XYZ file of C-alpha atoms in Angstrom:
694
model
C 12.528 -8.189 -9.634
C 10.707 -6.557 -7.069
C 11.546 -7.819 -3.377
C 7.998 -7.438 -1.266
C 7.385 -7.830 2.514
C 4.108 -9.047 3.995
C 2.609 -7.813 7.103
C 0.009 -9.550 8.577
C -1.812 -11.506 11.927
C -3.772 -14.160 13.348
C -6.229 -12.130 14.470
C -7.448 -8.177 15.393
C -6.043 -5.906 17.749
C -2.290 -6.778 17.288
C -1.004 -3.220 16.790
C 0.320 -3.820 13.804
C 0.453 -0.680 12.377
C 3.570 0.141 14.402
C 5.318 -2.397 12.813
C 4.066 -1.412 8.956
C 5.623 1.403 10.161
C 8.566 0.557 11.625
C 9.208 -1.742 8.321
C 8.795 1.015 5.991
C 10.996 3.229 8.407
C 13.531 0.203 7.560
C 12.898 0.035 3.993
C 12.942 3.916 3.448
C 16.509 3.729 4.442
C 17.483 1.149 1.614
C 15.407 1.937 -1.132
C 14.558 5.021 -3.191
C 10.958 4.077 -3.962
C 9.223 1.700 -2.149
C 5.609 1.172 -2.957
C 2.531 0.624 -0.681
C -0.750 -2.473 -1.593
C -3.252 -2.924 0.536
C -5.168 -6.133 -1.058
C -8.234 -5.276 1.167
C -9.256 -2.001 2.887
C -12.566 -1.161 4.657
C -12.836 2.604 3.397
C -10.537 4.760 1.392
C -8.191 6.996 2.630
C -6.768 4.296 4.619
C -5.789 5.730 7.721
C -1.915 3.601 7.858
C -1.714 4.484 4.113
C -2.442 8.235 4.557
C 0.126 8.017 7.346
C 3.060 6.502 5.385
C 2.185 8.902 2.633
C 2.719 12.052 4.318
C 5.606 11.301 6.170
C 7.463 9.494 3.851
C 6.636 11.687 0.995
C 4.652 9.102 -1.240
C 4.321 9.705 -5.003
C 1.932 6.668 -5.509
C -1.221 7.023 -6.709
C -3.793 6.071 -4.205
C -6.070 4.622 -6.976
C -3.013 1.866 -7.264
C -2.895 1.156 -3.179
C -5.579 -0.652 -2.893
C -6.705 -3.904 -4.056
C -10.716 -3.938 -3.643
C -12.847 -3.717 -0.449
C -13.896 -6.604 1.989
C -17.165 -6.649 1.351
C -16.492 -7.651 -2.568
C -13.632 -10.028 -1.959
C -15.758 -12.299 0.521
C -18.342 -11.552 -2.178
C -15.925 -13.014 -4.670
C -14.782 -15.818 -2.745
C -18.040 -16.887 -1.830
C -19.283 -16.620 -5.900
C -16.018 -17.480 -7.677
C -13.822 -19.202 -4.980
C -10.311 -18.523 -3.393
C -8.500 -18.680 -6.463
C -10.435 -16.061 -8.631
C -9.955 -13.519 -5.508
C -6.732 -14.387 -5.359
C -6.319 -13.502 -8.985
C -7.895 -10.375 -8.548
C -5.548 -9.298 -5.732
C -2.329 -10.594 -7.161
C -3.034 -8.475 -10.388
C -2.980 -5.344 -7.955
C -0.037 -6.552 -6.698
C 1.708 -6.664 -9.729
C 0.709 -3.175 -10.779
C 2.229 -1.768 -7.663
C 5.714 -4.224 -8.781
C 6.423 -2.742 -11.782
C 6.705 0.592 -10.649
C 8.772 0.343 -7.692
C 11.839 -1.349 -6.437
C 10.155 -3.106 -3.414
C 6.654 -3.317 -2.099
C 5.288 -3.076 1.708
C 2.259 -5.596 1.593
C -0.563 -4.933 4.275
C -2.627 -7.764 5.204
C -6.068 -7.738 6.354
C -6.739 -6.895 9.498
C -9.257 -9.673 10.464
C -11.664 -7.282 12.200
C -15.405 -7.721 10.704
C -13.871 -9.061 6.986
C -15.829 -11.867 7.088
C -13.590 -13.829 5.233
C -13.942 -17.590 5.767
C -9.866 -18.908 6.592
C -8.188 -15.445 6.601
C -5.166 -16.613 7.739
C -4.728 -18.785 4.854
C -6.016 -16.057 2.553
C -3.162 -13.896 3.279
C -0.669 -16.696 3.748
C -1.509 -17.885 -0.740
C -1.499 -14.089 -1.141
C 2.319 -13.335 0.291
C 3.105 -16.685 -1.529
C 1.712 -15.655 -4.774
C 3.108 -12.319 -4.467
C 6.789 -14.030 -4.058
C 6.270 -11.700 -0.424
C 8.558 -12.767 2.552
C 6.234 -12.451 5.855
C 6.782 -10.463 9.024
C 3.608 -12.085 11.106
C 2.733 -10.089 14.403
C 0.880 -11.439 17.310
C -0.974 -9.248 19.976
C -0.064 -9.757 23.587
C -2.481 -7.696 25.307
C -3.098 -8.611 28.452
C -2.265 -12.602 28.157
C 0.946 -13.778 30.107
C 4.261 -14.936 28.479
C 3.617 -18.525 28.437
C 0.248 -17.580 26.538
C 2.701 -15.548 24.177
C 5.048 -17.822 23.354
C 2.321 -20.201 22.579
C 0.514 -17.667 20.276
C 3.973 -16.470 18.069
C 4.875 -20.850 17.739
C 1.212 -21.341 16.368
C 1.554 -18.393 14.397
C 4.895 -19.527 12.770
C 3.760 -23.165 12.114
C 0.672 -21.676 10.809
C 1.684 -19.625 8.144
C 5.129 -22.285 7.393
C 2.821 -24.791 6.838
C 1.341 -22.569 4.617
C 4.326 -22.609 2.597
C 5.573 -19.043 3.521
C 8.561 -17.339 3.875
C 8.520 -16.082 7.572
C 11.277 -14.309 8.019
C 10.884 -12.870 11.396
C 7.710 -12.488 13.935
C 6.537 -9.563 16.558
C 4.643 -10.379 19.623
C 3.038 -6.773 19.822
C 1.533 -4.999 22.908
C 2.834 -7.194 25.509
C 2.441 -6.433 28.847
C 5.578 -4.637 29.959
C 5.774 -7.159 33.078
C 5.938 -9.552 30.689
C 8.202 -8.605 28.738
C 11.272 -9.719 29.495
C 10.437 -13.601 30.102
C 8.390 -13.666 27.088
C 11.722 -12.378 25.224
C 13.783 -14.698 27.076
C 11.756 -17.879 25.989
C 11.048 -17.091 22.298
C 15.052 -16.216 21.779
C 15.295 -20.527 22.163
C 12.507 -21.353 19.624
C 11.267 -20.615 16.663
C 14.732 -20.417 14.710
C 13.967 -17.127 13.377
C 14.000 -13.682 15.504
C 11.050 -12.522 17.211
C 11.024 -9.411 18.673
C 8.346 -8.362 22.003
C 7.534 -5.145 21.900
C 5.652 -4.018 25.199
C 2.446 -2.529 25.646
C 3.042 1.653 25.288
C -0.016 3.378 26.484
C 0.609 6.119 24.835
C -0.194 4.778 21.467
C -3.289 3.612 23.065
C -4.949 6.506 24.198
C -6.922 9.095 21.883
C -5.858 12.648 21.331
C -8.338 15.290 22.173
C -9.139 16.229 18.640
C -10.156 12.359 18.456
C -12.370 12.340 21.173
C -14.027 15.315 20.075
C -14.267 13.877 16.658
C -15.987 10.249 18.043
C -18.749 12.596 20.390
C -19.444 14.963 18.251
C -17.989 17.960 20.770
C -18.078 21.430 19.674
C -14.661 22.929 20.326
C -14.888 25.989 23.497
C -10.972 26.546 23.566
C -7.745 25.375 22.086
C -5.512 25.114 20.006
C -4.078 22.649 17.423
C -1.618 21.957 19.953
C -4.071 21.508 22.600
C -5.838 19.177 20.401
C -2.956 16.895 19.190
C -2.160 16.243 22.850
C -2.759 12.328 24.388
C -5.612 11.557 26.964
C -3.732 9.333 28.844
C -6.540 9.123 31.829
C -9.795 10.295 32.244
C -10.838 12.015 35.788
C -14.755 12.635 36.727
C -15.848 15.582 38.206
C -18.028 16.075 41.135
C -16.568 16.412 44.514
C -15.392 19.862 46.133
C -12.559 21.540 44.724
C -10.364 20.315 47.874
C -10.993 16.750 47.040
C -10.813 16.796 43.242
C -7.438 17.917 42.711
C -5.485 15.861 44.143
C -6.920 13.090 41.394
C -5.736 14.925 38.719
C -2.949 12.378 36.827
C -0.500 13.776 34.322
C -2.457 13.959 31.134
C -5.768 13.319 32.016
C -8.716 14.608 30.174
C -11.770 16.153 32.999
C -15.344 15.463 32.988
C -17.655 17.970 34.421
C -20.892 19.455 33.938
C -20.137 22.477 32.476
C -21.657 24.452 35.267
C -19.112 23.756 37.504
C -16.991 26.704 36.909
C -15.228 25.944 40.676
C -13.752 22.545 39.275
C -13.119 23.963 35.531
C -11.053 27.282 36.985
C -9.357 24.690 39.486
C -8.060 22.233 36.661
C -6.748 24.671 34.711
C -5.155 26.736 37.774
C -3.514 23.144 38.315
C -2.380 23.045 34.833
C -1.076 26.423 34.594
C 1.249 26.000 37.830
C 2.399 22.769 36.122
C 1.031 20.170 38.711
C 0.050 18.269 37.026
C -0.212 18.978 33.453
C -4.061 18.194 31.963
C -4.733 16.810 28.581
C -8.141 19.342 28.735
C -11.623 19.089 29.920
C -14.939 17.875 28.502
C -18.050 19.560 29.621
C -21.637 17.726 29.652
C -24.777 18.072 29.648
C -24.810 20.982 27.052
C -23.492 23.451 29.778
C -21.193 25.958 28.461
C -19.474 28.693 30.862
C -19.948 32.113 30.404
C -17.692 34.339 28.876
C -16.268 35.640 31.981
C -15.228 31.922 32.624
C -14.318 31.137 29.145
C -12.037 34.600 29.086
C -10.162 33.397 32.543
C -9.679 29.891 31.497
C -8.078 30.890 28.591
C -5.659 33.069 30.121
C -4.770 30.615 32.962
C -3.924 27.946 30.179
C -3.831 29.209 26.561
C -4.262 26.746 24.278
C -5.727 23.833 26.679
C -9.314 22.492 25.210
C -12.463 22.955 26.184
C -14.921 20.358 24.403
C -18.390 20.682 25.291
C -21.369 18.109 24.511
C -24.709 17.210 25.251
C -24.761 14.021 26.864
C -24.506 13.229 30.755
C -21.153 11.662 32.240
C -22.636 8.306 31.973
C -22.855 8.495 27.914
C -19.884 10.190 27.647
C -18.189 7.892 29.696
C -19.290 4.948 27.595
C -18.230 6.769 24.171
C -14.988 7.267 25.763
C -13.947 3.520 27.319
C -14.398 2.218 23.878
C -11.967 4.630 22.318
C -8.479 3.327 21.105
C -5.823 5.698 20.228
C -4.871 5.937 16.547
C -2.028 5.817 14.637
C -2.659 8.076 11.433
C -1.137 11.379 9.339
C -2.944 13.493 11.675
C -0.856 11.539 14.546
C 2.708 12.867 13.890
C 3.430 12.838 17.765
C 2.570 9.381 17.901
C 3.668 7.692 15.304
C 7.577 8.929 17.045
C 6.518 7.006 19.509
C 5.589 4.274 17.434
C 9.136 4.120 15.702
C 10.714 4.946 18.946
C 9.414 1.741 20.431
C 9.646 -0.503 17.203
C 13.481 0.792 16.927
C 14.271 -0.154 21.265
C 12.892 -3.200 21.056
C 13.421 -4.588 17.434
C 17.058 -5.311 16.322
C 17.061 -3.159 13.096
C 20.271 -4.509 11.582
C 19.271 -7.752 11.917
C 15.968 -7.337 10.231
C 16.956 -5.209 7.672
C 19.729 -8.004 6.691
C 16.520 -10.257 6.367
C 14.298 -8.209 4.020
C 17.556 -8.655 1.566
C 16.584 -5.291 0.222
C 19.309 -4.172 -1.700
C 20.601 -0.479 -1.143
C 19.868 1.865 -3.232
C 22.867 4.067 -5.900
C 20.991 7.114 -5.036
C 20.875 9.004 -1.880
C 17.207 10.876 -1.165
C 16.905 13.594 1.292
C 14.915 10.842 3.228
C 17.701 8.305 3.233
C 19.964 11.040 3.949
C 18.358 11.933 6.943
C 17.412 7.910 8.090
C 21.263 7.779 8.244
C 22.082 10.520 10.558
C 19.518 9.356 13.146
C 21.249 5.926 12.593
C 24.536 7.174 13.303
C 24.034 9.094 16.288
C 21.539 6.198 17.604
C 24.849 4.121 17.541
C 26.659 5.673 20.107
C 24.605 7.873 21.926
C 26.063 11.479 23.542
C 24.290 14.136 25.397
C 23.523 17.312 23.633
C 22.750 20.804 25.486
C 19.802 22.834 24.031
C 19.842 26.499 25.290
C 16.187 27.159 24.703
C 14.708 25.238 26.545
C 10.993 26.362 26.690
C 10.972 27.127 22.970
C 8.586 25.464 21.262
C 10.234 23.935 18.415
C 13.160 22.675 20.444
C 10.355 20.997 23.065
C 8.752 19.142 19.906
C 12.018 18.124 18.359
C 13.601 17.214 21.836
C 10.255 14.870 22.138
C 11.150 13.342 18.850
C 14.507 12.721 19.884
C 14.117 10.931 23.061
C 11.626 8.854 21.959
C 13.572 7.612 18.859
C 16.671 7.419 21.462
C 18.429 9.504 18.913
C 21.150 11.079 22.095
C 20.724 12.709 25.311
C 19.401 16.003 26.011
C 20.155 18.530 28.276
C 17.213 21.511 28.364
C 18.727 25.237 29.565
C 16.031 27.347 31.331
C 14.114 27.533 34.205
C 12.320 23.615 35.004
C 8.533 25.156 35.835
C 8.720 27.372 32.929
C 9.864 24.328 30.580
C 7.615 21.833 31.801
C 4.956 24.296 31.677
C 4.957 24.908 28.203
C 6.099 20.987 27.415
C 2.762 20.381 28.971
C 0.749 22.876 27.007
C 1.789 21.313 23.992
C 0.631 17.999 25.243
C 4.761 16.835 25.516
C 5.421 14.650 29.262
C 9.325 15.430 30.167
C 9.818 12.284 31.759
C 12.896 10.432 29.514
C 15.487 8.453 32.095
C 17.913 10.734 29.119
C 17.012 14.665 29.912
C 18.030 16.785 32.198
C 16.609 20.657 32.460
C 18.843 22.698 34.085
C 18.365 26.480 35.110
C 21.803 28.431 34.633
C 20.554 31.307 36.888
C 20.318 28.819 39.967
C 22.478 25.932 39.453
C 25.809 25.019 41.566
C 27.655 24.765 38.563
C 27.447 28.720 37.900
C 29.718 29.369 40.340
C 32.362 27.031 38.765
C 31.734 28.095 35.198
C 32.315 31.897 36.766
C 35.700 31.023 37.731
C 36.318 29.197 34.599
C 34.857 32.033 32.065
C 37.110 34.662 34.131
C 39.923 32.670 33.822
C 39.568 32.252 30.397
C 38.728 36.217 29.741
C 41.317 38.015 32.009
C 43.502 38.941 29.082
C 40.116 41.069 28.124
C 39.744 42.362 31.835
C 36.703 40.022 32.826
C 36.465 39.944 36.835
C 34.873 37.370 38.530
C 31.781 39.170 39.038
C 31.658 40.021 35.486
C 31.573 36.494 34.814
C 29.085 35.430 36.825
C 26.322 37.432 35.089
C 28.065 36.197 32.206
C 27.447 32.800 32.640
C 23.882 33.137 33.113
C 23.079 33.712 29.376
C 22.124 30.066 28.501
C 24.510 30.219 25.158
C 27.677 31.047 27.355
C 26.388 28.358 29.855
C 25.090 25.685 27.238
C 28.890 26.479 25.466
C 30.556 26.130 28.887
C 28.561 22.652 29.815
C 30.277 21.492 26.255
C 33.578 22.828 27.450
C 33.396 20.931 30.653
C 32.248 17.548 29.013
C 29.171 18.122 30.879
C 27.651 17.706 27.029
C 28.995 16.718 23.871
C 27.785 19.394 21.958
C 25.299 22.358 21.512
C 22.711 23.334 19.267
C 21.298 26.641 19.181
C 19.495 29.207 17.344
C 16.245 29.320 16.856
C 15.358 32.348 18.548
C 19.226 33.410 19.038
C 21.127 35.251 16.435
C 24.510 33.436 14.796
C 26.502 35.749 16.276
C 24.750 34.835 20.003
C 25.622 30.930 19.737
C 28.971 31.052 17.848
C 30.585 34.165 19.866
C 30.950 31.902 22.977
C 32.287 29.192 21.270
C 35.159 31.634 19.723
C 35.844 33.057 22.813
C 35.455 29.367 24.876
C 36.066 26.439 22.856
C 38.032 27.894 20.117
C 39.532 26.670 16.875
C 40.611 23.052 16.167
C 44.428 22.826 15.335
C 45.342 23.134 11.793
C 42.256 25.018 11.490
C 42.372 29.104 10.579
C 39.171 30.111 10.757
C 35.568 28.462 12.070
C 33.055 28.699 8.699
C 30.258 26.359 7.965
C 28.427 23.861 5.681
C 24.921 23.136 4.140
C 23.820 19.389 3.169
C 21.841 20.348 0.767
C 19.891 17.232 -0.076
C 18.527 17.136 -3.828
C 16.290 14.669 -5.035
C 19.232 12.213 -5.839
C 22.075 12.922 -4.107
C 23.654 14.923 -1.462
C 26.003 18.178 -2.331
C 27.882 20.292 0.199
C 27.466 24.145 0.541
C 30.160 26.065 1.943
C 30.340 29.184 3.759
C 27.040 30.295 3.332
C 26.537 31.122 7.053
C 29.792 32.857 9.107
C 32.328 34.168 7.253
C 31.862 37.473 5.074
C 34.266 37.665 2.291
C 37.344 35.300 3.047
C 40.793 35.515 1.713
C 42.596 33.004 -0.580
C 44.209 31.481 2.583
C 40.863 31.469 4.334
C 39.068 30.432 0.718
C 41.740 27.637 0.986
C 40.594 26.417 4.700
C 37.081 26.250 3.926
C 37.446 24.019 1.082
C 39.390 21.440 2.886
C 37.421 21.286 6.122
C 34.281 21.779 4.161
C 36.149 18.534 2.186
C 36.553 16.666 5.546
C 32.972 17.383 6.964
C 31.505 15.751 3.886
C 34.036 13.022 3.940
C 32.788 12.441 7.699
C 29.299 12.061 6.924
C 29.957 9.823 3.329
C 30.141 12.380 0.573
C 32.983 11.482 -1.240
C 34.592 14.765 -1.734
C 35.347 16.238 -4.897
C 35.404 20.030 -4.352
C 34.867 22.652 -6.993
C 35.747 26.495 -6.102
C 33.064 28.744 -7.246
C 33.458 31.654 -9.241
C 32.113 33.474 -12.278
C 34.709 32.309 -14.699
C 35.880 28.494 -15.230
C 39.072 28.101 -15.789
C 41.382 30.475 -17.772
C 38.310 32.142 -19.234
C 37.985 35.698 -16.908
C 40.416 37.364 -14.678
C 39.590 40.203 -11.892
C 40.271 39.845 -8.259
C 37.815 37.729 -7.657
C 38.822 35.410 -9.954
C 42.249 36.091 -8.908
C 41.063 35.179 -5.602
C 39.459 31.589 -6.254
C 42.406 30.647 -8.025
C 44.875 31.786 -5.425
C 42.997 29.222 -3.237
C 42.265 26.468 -5.360
C 46.335 26.402 -5.802
C 46.802 26.560 -2.312
C 44.273 23.323 -1.605
C 46.739 21.692 -3.602
C 49.470 22.636 -2.032
C 48.380 21.811 1.339
C 46.219 18.412 0.382
C 47.604 16.954 -2.732
C 45.290 13.999 -2.244
C 42.026 16.331 -2.661
C 40.409 16.080 -5.972
C 39.672 20.512 -6.110
C 38.785 22.353 -9.366
C 38.669 25.903 -9.927
C 37.648 29.125 -10.626
C 34.706 26.983 -11.813
C 31.018 27.933 -12.387
C 28.360 26.467 -11.018
C 27.102 24.784 -14.076
C 30.504 23.641 -15.237
C 30.459 22.307 -11.491
C 27.257 20.047 -11.612
C 26.024 19.498 -15.233
C 28.065 16.844 -17.070
C 26.629 18.026 -20.520
C 28.461 21.694 -19.523
C 31.686 20.381 -18.231
C 31.778 18.300 -21.206
C 32.424 21.980 -23.209
C 33.664 24.014 -20.435
C 36.512 21.901 -18.777
C 36.580 18.308 -20.829
C 38.662 15.694 -18.596
C 38.493 17.010 -15.641
C 38.122 14.796 -12.258
C 35.798 17.363 -10.368
C 33.535 19.454 -13.375
C 30.504 17.613 -13.679
C 30.701 15.663 -10.678
C 31.496 17.948 -7.914
C 30.202 17.663 -4.716
C 31.724 20.248 -2.296
C 30.757 23.792 -3.705
C 32.524 26.078 -2.144
C 31.607 30.075 -2.743
C 33.483 32.622 -3.302
C 31.712 34.946 -0.209
C 28.559 35.171 2.031
C 26.559 37.279 -0.152
C 26.622 34.149 -2.798
C 26.588 31.241 -0.477
C 23.756 32.352 1.183
C 21.454 33.434 -1.474
C 22.335 30.356 -3.683
C 21.436 27.837 -0.817
C 18.345 29.513 -0.515
C 17.432 29.431 -4.087
C 18.119 26.259 -4.073
C 16.530 24.949 -1.678
C 13.316 27.204 -2.357
C 13.235 26.551 -6.395
C 14.489 23.204 -6.512
C 12.644 21.767 -3.425
C 16.227 20.514 -1.753
C 16.224 20.021 1.993
C 18.982 21.656 3.503
C 20.677 20.538 6.991
C 22.628 23.205 8.484
C 24.198 25.171 8.922
C 26.971 22.846 10.555
C 29.984 24.259 11.805
C 33.470 23.310 10.870
C 36.856 24.119 12.825
C 35.530 24.439 16.556
C 37.441 21.833 19.042
C 34.040 20.676 20.183
C 31.026 20.535 18.367
C 28.435 23.494 18.666
C 26.340 24.184 15.880
C 23.615 26.912 14.944
C 20.191 27.161 13.984
C 18.232 29.216 11.511
C 15.660 31.166 13.358
C 12.914 29.989 10.852
C 14.178 26.023 11.407
C 11.508 23.613 11.436
C 11.457 20.707 13.964
C 12.760 18.278 11.335
C 15.966 20.775 11.081
C 16.551 20.783 14.402
C 16.601 16.931 14.806
C 18.595 16.533 11.982
C 20.810 19.770 13.254
C 21.412 17.688 16.224
C 21.999 14.509 15.448
C 24.701 15.844 13.232
C 26.034 17.662 16.541
C 26.202 14.081 18.163
C 27.677 12.319 15.000
C 30.359 15.140 15.453
C 30.756 14.235 18.861
C 31.295 10.752 18.367
C 33.758 11.408 15.725
C 35.791 13.633 17.854
C 36.617 11.576 20.268
C 38.107 9.059 17.603
C 40.206 11.935 16.602
């Protein structure tokens, strides 16, 4: 039977999209196929559904998502009564439930719906759909006492109507009232009540949303600039010396377009990082000349300049009614919302109360969710040497917002903060530090240590002092000295530049003959481990056996049961030659060293993963047809195969993950996406957790 969760409220303005997103995150960690149903909708496409569809890669036909429009629902209720309305809406739900293991139902929004007794409509529909109810209560501008009263009233209302209320959320509560409200709600009612503070970044409109609302012309600005959150508005009318001190981080400057002094001054302040602004909104249809625009573009590339025909008063009236919206076009807000949800909601407790059975299949998204959850459970500090690189900064924002780990960014601090400001990223998290290797007091300590470690190579203190200023060496030494738990690099550096310092300083783990790598290949319904696809060009039999043993251990650490296939162009005894003999010898070495491991080789790829082929080529094998760890005979084969599977089969490739080092250091592909970096950092944090336990 389909398990359904109904997220609803008691009035407008509760910001429940944060909770809908958070619940969807929890459901997709457990279930392969989650359906969405919104019984009533203002307009299609619906903003929150588009966000869920893009973020969670939903393939659900949008035509099945919506029951009917609010006007049609109100008319049907008026003409035929609530029974007829409920029957129609339940029909829509049943069509979704027929195709999905779990359905997230998005209740009505109490905003201009014209539905009498709207709370009762939601309660009745939840009951008829057999859904558990999670009510959300808006607490903006209310005292703790008022929030508590609202929660209790909502609890009574839904339970008195027969609803199975599994938990409640008080959202948008004044941060100063959160602790008191949470303490009082911890005593009653007899279900969990989670209290989420009001988060200004969620209510802040993006520059793009302002442009769309006001119909502004975009004179300058790139996509990253238009995605910046607008945290404040500063109206420019004074002279420049009085104006500049009024600027605040993330503010939108509103000034007549003929005030070239304020335009240039604000952009110069942004360029200097004091403070980074969201952009400028120029009024009265006055536009700077080409010389000023060219100067503006040089001063702060990407920073938006918008132009509107209205005066400052009319423009302000439009701005002050504007609220930030979660949607597919605001992925950074989604990360902020999830970070807020995961910080203030006991996700383990709520997941248990949702009572959703975990799927036997492991999808890429489920694997990625598991990585973040495990990293978050025991936070570690990861150093990112490429601190001013755009993708690194974007990934850092996600990691910090989601509470995955603490971070150290390496680079000149003003340059890092300026680049972050250009991207609209505010680096104010207490778990973040920025270190410049050139000026850090650690440089002398690291130089002495490196000179001692490399004395046998003739490295003097003076040479070491220069070497350790390199961000890769500095980051590696931080890991070696316990100032960071792991390092991730490679977005703009070569693999050699990333791992050479690790070879010299951290060195191999006892029992590991070499350092090798694996990729986690997330297919549609399972995760495979490929090794070695990044480090060793042509391993001999001894090295190949070591790669297999290490890969099996890595797989087990990440909950992939290791069944090792030693790949070759021949299966069993069907072929011969030096390449096949190497794989055969490596297979025997694995069996001798680790007799408890399931290993088969030499074996062809199809016989390793396809049960039908295995039944013909290697019947009775405990590995053939169900291998999970695939060890390639050389780097040429492994690297090409993982890329072919990634591109042709649509697999998500997570890695390369280095194995065999005493402490975790991982390399990135120079084409790594932001999500790839997030995943690799999470894996590195988990490796650090496990290293402490060994």
